[in-house]
PDB file of C-alpha atoms in Angstrom:
ATOM      1  CA  UNK A1448     115.986  65.811 103.611  1.00 45.00           C
ATOM      2  CA  UNK A1449     112.847  63.918 102.105  1.00 48.00           C
ATOM      3  CA  UNK A1450     113.759  60.660 103.808  1.00 51.00           C
ATOM      4  CA  UNK A1451     113.880  62.256 107.154  1.00 50.00           C
ATOM      5  CA  UNK A1452     110.828  64.131 106.888  1.00 50.00           C
ATOM      6  CA  UNK A1453     108.963  60.887 105.605  1.00 53.00           C
ATOM      7  CA  UNK A1454     110.568  59.113 108.857  1.00 56.00           C
ATOM      8  CA  UNK A1455     109.432  61.447 111.172  1.00 58.00           C
ATOM      9  CA  UNK A1456     105.676  61.078 110.743  1.00 67.00           C
ATOM     10  CA  UNK A1457     105.396  57.684 111.670  1.00 69.00           C
ATOM     11  CA  UNK A1458     107.340  58.615 114.888  1.00 85.00           C
ATOM     12  CA  UNK A1459     104.929  61.404 115.523  1.00 80.00           C
ATOM     13  CA  UNK A1460     102.151  59.287 115.227  1.00 81.00           C
ATOM     14  CA  UNK A1461     103.351  56.770 117.227  1.00 78.00           C
ATOM     15  CA  UNK A1462     104.415  58.875 119.817  1.00 81.00           C
ATOM     16  CA  UNK A1463     100.828  60.471 119.762  1.00 78.00           C
ATOM     17  CA  UNK A1464      99.549  57.156 119.879  1.00 84.00           C
ATOM     18  CA  UNK A1465     101.436  56.213 122.917  1.00 88.00           C
ATOM     19  CA  UNK A1466     100.529  59.486 124.823  1.00 89.00           C
ATOM     20  CA  UNK A1467      96.536  58.535 123.921  1.00 89.00           C
ATOM     21  CA  UNK A1468      97.449  54.861 125.263  1.00 92.00           C
ATOM     22  CA  UNK A1469      98.905  55.851 128.388  1.00 93.00           C
ATOM     23  CA  UNK A1470      96.168  58.788 128.947  1.00 93.00           C
ATOM     24  CA  UNK A1471      93.450  55.993 128.546  1.00 95.00           C
ATOM     25  CA  UNK A1472      95.371  53.758 130.903  1.00 95.00           C
ATOM     26  CA  UNK A1473      95.943  56.455 133.678  1.00 95.00           C
ATOM     27  CA  UNK A1474      92.237  57.211 133.796  1.00 96.00           C
ATOM     28  CA  UNK A1475      91.025  53.746 133.523  1.00 96.00           C
ATOM     29  CA  UNK A1476      93.426  53.151 136.540  1.00 96.00           C
ATOM     30  CA  UNK A1477      91.676  55.798 138.592  1.00 95.00           C
ATOM     31  CA  UNK A1478      88.150  55.102 137.683  1.00 96.00           C
ATOM     32  CA  UNK A1479      88.263  51.171 138.910  1.00 96.00           C
ATOM     33  CA  UNK A1480      89.494  52.261 141.875  1.00 96.00           C
ATOM     34  CA  UNK A1481      86.489  55.052 142.174  1.00 95.00           C
ATOM     35  CA  UNK A1482      83.749  53.006 140.699  1.00 95.00           C
ATOM     36  CA  UNK A1483      84.924  49.151 140.487  1.00 94.00           C
ATOM     37  CA  UNK A1484      85.452  46.986 137.173  1.00 94.00           C
ATOM     38  CA  UNK A1485      81.739  46.605 137.068  1.00 92.00           C
ATOM     39  CA  UNK A1486      81.120  50.282 136.964  1.00 92.00           C
ATOM     40  CA  UNK A1487      84.062  50.960 134.802  1.00 92.00           C
ATOM     41  CA  UNK A1488      82.842  51.774 131.149  1.00 91.00           C
ATOM     42  CA  UNK A1489      84.540  52.258 127.693  1.00 93.00           C
ATOM     43  CA  UNK A1490      82.585  55.063 126.809  1.00 93.00           C
ATOM     44  CA  UNK A1491      83.264  57.195 129.879  1.00 92.00           C
ATOM     45  CA  UNK A1492      87.107  56.102 130.088  1.00 93.00           C
ATOM     46  CA  UNK A1493      87.221  57.337 126.337  1.00 94.00           C
ATOM     47  CA  UNK A1494      85.743  60.721 127.016  1.00 93.00           C
ATOM     48  CA  UNK A1495      87.476  61.660 130.363  1.00 92.00           C
ATOM     49  CA  UNK A1496      90.469  60.504 128.224  1.00 92.00           C
ATOM     50  CA  UNK A1497      89.583  63.273 125.889  1.00 91.00           C
ATOM     51  CA  UNK A1498      89.054  60.558 123.114  1.00 89.00           C
ATOM     52  CA  UNK A1499      86.301  59.326 120.768  1.00 88.00           C
ATOM     53  CA  UNK A1500      84.664  56.254 121.507  1.00 85.00           C
ATOM     54  CA  UNK A1501      85.414  54.865 118.153  1.00 85.00           C
ATOM     55  CA  UNK A1502      89.273  55.046 119.127  1.00 88.00           C
ATOM     56  CA  UNK A1503      89.419  52.663 121.690  1.00 91.00           C
ATOM     57  CA  UNK A1504      89.896  49.217 119.578  1.00 89.00           C
ATOM     58  CA  UNK A1505      93.124  51.087 118.373  1.00 89.00           C
ATOM     59  CA  UNK A1506      94.535  50.478 121.675  1.00 92.00           C
ATOM     60  CA  UNK A1507      92.913  47.836 123.120  1.00 93.00           C
ATOM     61  CA  UNK A1508      91.103  43.938 121.646  1.00 92.00           C
ATOM     62  CA  UNK A1509      88.978  44.375 124.260  1.00 92.00           C
ATOM     63  CA  UNK A1510      87.499  45.838 127.517  1.00 92.00           C
ATOM     64  CA  UNK A1511      88.952  43.268 129.456  1.00 92.00           C
ATOM     65  CA  UNK A1512      92.413  43.953 128.040  1.00 93.00           C
ATOM     66  CA  UNK A1513      91.974  47.868 128.968  1.00 94.00           C
ATOM     67  CA  UNK A1514      91.115  46.695 132.583  1.00 94.00           C
ATOM     68  CA  UNK A1515      93.859  44.386 132.713  1.00 94.00           C
ATOM     69  CA  UNK A1516      96.469  47.101 132.033  1.00 95.00           C
ATOM     70  CA  UNK A1517      94.579  49.388 134.021  1.00 95.00           C
ATOM     71  CA  UNK A1518      94.920  47.309 137.205  1.00 95.00           C
ATOM     72  CA  UNK A1519      98.619  46.636 136.240  1.00 95.00           C
ATOM     73  CA  UNK A1520      98.778  50.658 136.460  1.00 95.00           C
ATOM     74  CA  UNK A1521      96.894  50.569 139.648  1.00 95.00           C
ATOM     75  CA  UNK A1522      98.708  47.929 141.394  1.00 94.00           C
ATOM     76  CA  UNK A1523     102.357  49.261 140.302  1.00 94.00           C
ATOM     77  CA  UNK A1524     101.175  52.912 141.776  1.00 95.00           C
ATOM     78  CA  UNK A1525     100.398  51.466 145.042  1.00 94.00           C
ATOM     79  CA  UNK A1526     103.535  49.302 145.043  1.00 93.00           C
ATOM     80  CA  UNK A1527     105.462  52.342 144.233  1.00 94.00           C
ATOM     81  CA  UNK A1528     103.771  54.133 147.174  1.00 94.00           C
ATOM     82  CA  UNK A1529     104.545  51.186 149.834  1.00 93.00           C
ATOM     83  CA  UNK A1530     108.354  50.813 148.486  1.00 93.00           C
ATOM     84  CA  UNK A1531     108.630  54.754 148.531  1.00 94.00           C
ATOM     85  CA  UNK A1532     107.611  55.063 152.544  1.00 95.00           C
ATOM     86  CA  UNK A1533     109.949  52.062 153.070  1.00 93.00           C
ATOM     87  CA  UNK A1534     113.054  53.449 151.452  1.00 94.00           C
ATOM     88  CA  UNK A1535     112.359  56.964 153.277  1.00 95.00           C
ATOM     89  CA  UNK A1536     113.054  55.708 156.796  1.00 94.00           C
ATOM     90  CA  UNK A1537     115.778  53.133 158.583  1.00 94.00           C
ATOM     91  CA  UNK A1538     115.109  49.747 158.033  1.00 90.00           C
ATOM     92  CA  UNK A1539     113.760  48.861 161.794  1.00 91.00           C
ATOM     93  CA  UNK A1540     110.940  51.456 161.440  1.00 93.00           C
ATOM     94  CA  UNK A1541     109.988  50.366 157.528  1.00 94.00           C
ATOM     95  CA  UNK A1542     106.985  48.183 158.226  1.00 94.00           C
ATOM     96  CA  UNK A1543     105.553  50.392 161.035  1.00 95.00           C
ATOM     97  CA  UNK A1544     105.895  53.522 158.461  1.00 95.00           C
ATOM     98  CA  UNK A1545     104.429  51.391 155.938  1.00 95.00           C
ATOM     99  CA  UNK A1546     101.261  50.444 157.978  1.00 96.00           C
ATOM    100  CA  UNK A1547     100.773  53.938 159.300  1.00 96.00           C
ATOM    101  CA  UNK A1548     101.029  55.381 155.695  1.00 96.00           C
ATOM    102  CA  UNK A1549      98.214  52.303 154.189  1.00 96.00           C
ATOM    103  CA  UNK A1550      96.064  53.091 157.318  1.00 97.00           C
ATOM    104  CA  UNK A1551      96.077  56.872 157.333  1.00 96.00           C
ATOM    105  CA  UNK A1552      93.447  59.447 156.875  1.00 96.00           C
ATOM    106  CA  UNK A1553      94.928  60.261 153.611  1.00 96.00           C
ATOM    107  CA  UNK A1554      95.267  57.042 152.315  1.00 96.00           C
ATOM    108  CA  UNK A1555      91.635  56.447 153.185  1.00 95.00           C
ATOM    109  CA  UNK A1556      90.369  59.440 151.653  1.00 95.00           C
ATOM    110  CA  UNK A1557      92.485  58.693 148.237  1.00 92.00           C
ATOM    111  CA  UNK A1558      90.133  56.266 146.801  1.00 93.00           C
ATOM    112  CA  UNK A1559      91.218  57.048 143.126  1.00 93.00           C
ATOM    113  CA  UNK A1560      94.666  56.842 143.947  1.00 93.00           C
ATOM    114  CA  UNK A1561      94.908  54.372 146.400  1.00 93.00           C
ATOM    115  CA  UNK A1562      95.219  50.537 147.226  1.00 95.00           C
ATOM    116  CA  UNK A1563      93.395  48.678 144.446  1.00 94.00           C
ATOM    117  CA  UNK A1564      93.025  45.664 146.319  1.00 94.00           C
ATOM    118  CA  UNK A1565      90.649  47.135 149.040  1.00 94.00           C
ATOM    119  CA  UNK A1566      89.059  48.991 146.154  1.00 93.00           C
ATOM    120  CA  UNK A1567      88.317  45.958 144.068  1.00 93.00           C
ATOM    121  CA  UNK A1568      88.895  42.909 146.119  1.00 89.00           C
ATOM    122  CA  UNK A1569      85.399  41.701 146.405  1.00 91.00           C
ATOM    123  CA  UNK A1570      84.963  42.240 142.431  1.00 93.00           C
ATOM    124  CA  UNK A1571      88.107  40.407 141.192  1.00 94.00           C
ATOM    125  CA  UNK A1572      86.816  36.751 141.423  1.00 94.00           C
ATOM    126  CA  UNK A1573      84.207  37.721 138.743  1.00 94.00           C
ATOM    127  CA  UNK A1574      86.793  39.350 136.363  1.00 93.00           C
ATOM    128  CA  UNK A1575      88.686  37.949 133.545  1.00 92.00           C
ATOM    129  CA  UNK A1576      91.689  35.576 134.231  1.00 94.00           C
ATOM    130  CA  UNK A1577      94.201  38.300 133.060  1.00 93.00           C
ATOM    131  CA  UNK A1578      92.773  40.701 135.721  1.00 93.00           C
ATOM    132  CA  UNK A1579      92.752  38.138 138.099  1.00 95.00           C
ATOM    133  CA  UNK A1580      96.635  37.300 137.320  1.00 94.00           C
ATOM    134  CA  UNK A1581      97.435  41.222 137.731  1.00 94.00           C
ATOM    135  CA  UNK A1582      95.637  40.958 141.260  1.00 95.00           C
ATOM    136  CA  UNK A1583      97.552  37.855 142.275  1.00 96.00           C
ATOM    137  CA  UNK A1584     100.804  39.225 140.912  1.00 96.00           C
ATOM    138  CA  UNK A1585     100.359  42.120 143.404  1.00 95.00           C
ATOM    139  CA  UNK A1586      99.012  40.540 146.250  1.00 96.00           C
ATOM    140  CA  UNK A1587     102.124  38.325 146.375  1.00 96.00           C
ATOM    141  CA  UNK A1588     104.808  41.408 145.894  1.00 95.00           C
ATOM    142  CA  UNK A1589     103.097  43.061 148.847  1.00 95.00           C
ATOM    143  CA  UNK A1590     103.580  40.007 151.120  1.00 96.00           C
ATOM    144  CA  UNK A1591     107.007  39.788 149.829  1.00 95.00           C
ATOM    145  CA  UNK A1592     107.688  43.519 150.692  1.00 95.00           C
ATOM    146  CA  UNK A1593     106.205  43.060 154.144  1.00 95.00           C
ATOM    147  CA  UNK A1594     108.224  39.821 154.586  1.00 94.00           C
ATOM    148  CA  UNK A1595     111.506  41.861 153.625  1.00 93.00           C
ATOM    149  CA  UNK A1596     110.993  44.221 156.588  1.00 91.00           C
ATOM    150  CA  UNK A1597     110.946  41.409 159.152  1.00 88.00           C
ATOM    151  CA  UNK A1598     114.198  40.694 161.260  1.00 85.00           C
ATOM    152  CA  UNK A1599     113.731  37.184 160.450  1.00 87.00           C
ATOM    153  CA  UNK A1600     113.074  37.765 156.664  1.00 89.00           C
ATOM    154  CA  UNK A1601     113.453  34.067 154.681  1.00 84.00           C
ATOM    155  CA  UNK A1602     112.113  32.078 157.596  1.00 87.00           C
ATOM    156  CA  UNK A1603     108.521  30.527 157.419  1.00 85.00           C
ATOM    157  CA  UNK A1604     107.513  32.731 160.511  1.00 90.00           C
ATOM    158  CA  UNK A1605     108.121  36.010 158.424  1.00 92.00           C
ATOM    159  CA  UNK A1606     106.234  35.140 155.345  1.00 94.00           C
ATOM    160  CA  UNK A1607     103.193  34.020 157.408  1.00 94.00           C
ATOM    161  CA  UNK A1608     102.976  37.099 159.497  1.00 94.00           C
ATOM    162  CA  UNK A1609     103.305  39.085 156.070  1.00 95.00           C
ATOM    163  CA  UNK A1610     100.449  36.746 155.073  1.00 96.00           C
ATOM    164  CA  UNK A1611      98.348  38.148 158.040  1.00 96.00           C
ATOM    165  CA  UNK A1612      99.815  41.634 157.928  1.00 96.00           C
ATOM    166  CA  UNK A1613      98.788  42.204 154.495  1.00 97.00           C
ATOM    167  CA  UNK A1614      95.199  40.503 155.120  1.00 97.00           C
ATOM    168  CA  UNK A1615      94.680  42.866 158.148  1.00 97.00           C
ATOM    169  CA  UNK A1616      95.851  46.017 156.108  1.00 97.00           C
ATOM    170  CA  UNK A1617      93.696  45.388 153.129  1.00 97.00           C
ATOM    171  CA  UNK A1618      90.786  44.178 155.391  1.00 97.00           C
ATOM    172  CA  UNK A1619      90.926  47.308 157.425  1.00 98.00           C
ATOM    173  CA  UNK A1620      91.453  49.711 154.871  1.00 97.00           C
ATOM    174  CA  UNK A1621      88.006  48.285 153.247  1.00 96.00           C
ATOM    175  CA  UNK A1622      86.231  48.411 156.464  1.00 97.00           C
ATOM    176  CA  UNK A1623      87.294  51.618 157.216  1.00 97.00           C
ATOM    177  CA  UNK A1624      86.053  53.211 153.861  1.00 96.00           C
ATOM    178  CA  UNK A1625      82.977  51.333 154.175  1.00 95.00           C
ATOM    179  CA  UNK A1626      81.629  52.947 157.324  1.00 97.00           C
ATOM    180  CA  UNK A1627      79.725  56.289 157.542  1.00 97.00           C
ATOM    181  CA  UNK A1628      81.273  56.638 161.124  1.00 97.00           C
ATOM    182  CA  UNK A1629      84.257  58.540 160.879  1.00 96.00           C
ATOM    183  CA  UNK A1630      85.095  57.516 164.938  1.00 97.00           C
ATOM    184  CA  UNK A1631      84.447  53.795 163.865  1.00 98.00           C
ATOM    185  CA  UNK A1632      86.737  54.140 160.712  1.00 97.00           C
ATOM    186  CA  UNK A1633      89.592  55.799 163.031  1.00 97.00           C
ATOM    187  CA  UNK A1634      89.027  53.166 165.493  1.00 97.00           C
ATOM    188  CA  UNK A1635      89.440  50.206 163.109  1.00 97.00           C
ATOM    189  CA  UNK A1636      92.897  51.529 161.674  1.00 97.00           C
ATOM    190  CA  UNK A1637      93.852  52.618 165.039  1.00 96.00           C
ATOM    191  CA  UNK A1638      93.378  49.237 166.594  1.00 97.00           C
ATOM    192  CA  UNK A1639      95.051  47.018 163.605  1.00 97.00           C
ATOM    193  CA  UNK A1640      97.919  49.748 163.809  1.00 96.00           C
ATOM    194  CA  UNK A1641      98.103  48.923 167.927  1.00 96.00           C
ATOM    195  CA  UNK A1642      98.801  45.153 167.031  1.00 94.00           C
ATOM    196  CA  UNK A1643     100.562  45.509 164.105  1.00 93.00           C
ATOM    197  CA  UNK A1644     103.183  48.256 164.406  1.00 85.00           C
ATOM    198  CA  UNK A1645     102.791  49.397 168.153  1.00 76.00           C
ATOM    199  CA  UNK A1646     104.481  52.688 168.860  1.00 66.00           C
TER     200      UNK A1646
END
């Protein structure tokens, strides 16, 4: 009985530490999309996660390590959302559905939960190598997901179209969020959809 009690304490502590770590990463993943890498400070993240600033180094070796993990989470959430859209419709409708979802007003408004590429693309070149590596991996995964929706998947043309499609998706979302004119924002999304996902 004593051994069981003794062994359970480290497990409880480990579970609590893991839960705290998850909370920090989740908060940071939203924060980087909302405020950018440069606008995301350790003190603010820890406060929003309900933890002390001093507890940070029990979870991460550096701010850059936290940003890399937050970027990984943001990219995973974005990839999961796109994959969910693709899985929910017949294969011939998958690409158009993914584009409509990505360029929807809902996604446009959900900066904290939306595509990290549109939110962070211009800042990424100035980040640590581990953050750039995460972004590169996510871009490759997005290109692959788009290419797999093509009837000629596996051919060079499908990959090239996927490159253009991903660039247009991210660029359109970035511009549509940047302007202060809702009609122009809608026009940007509408024009991209007209060319990439005609009805």
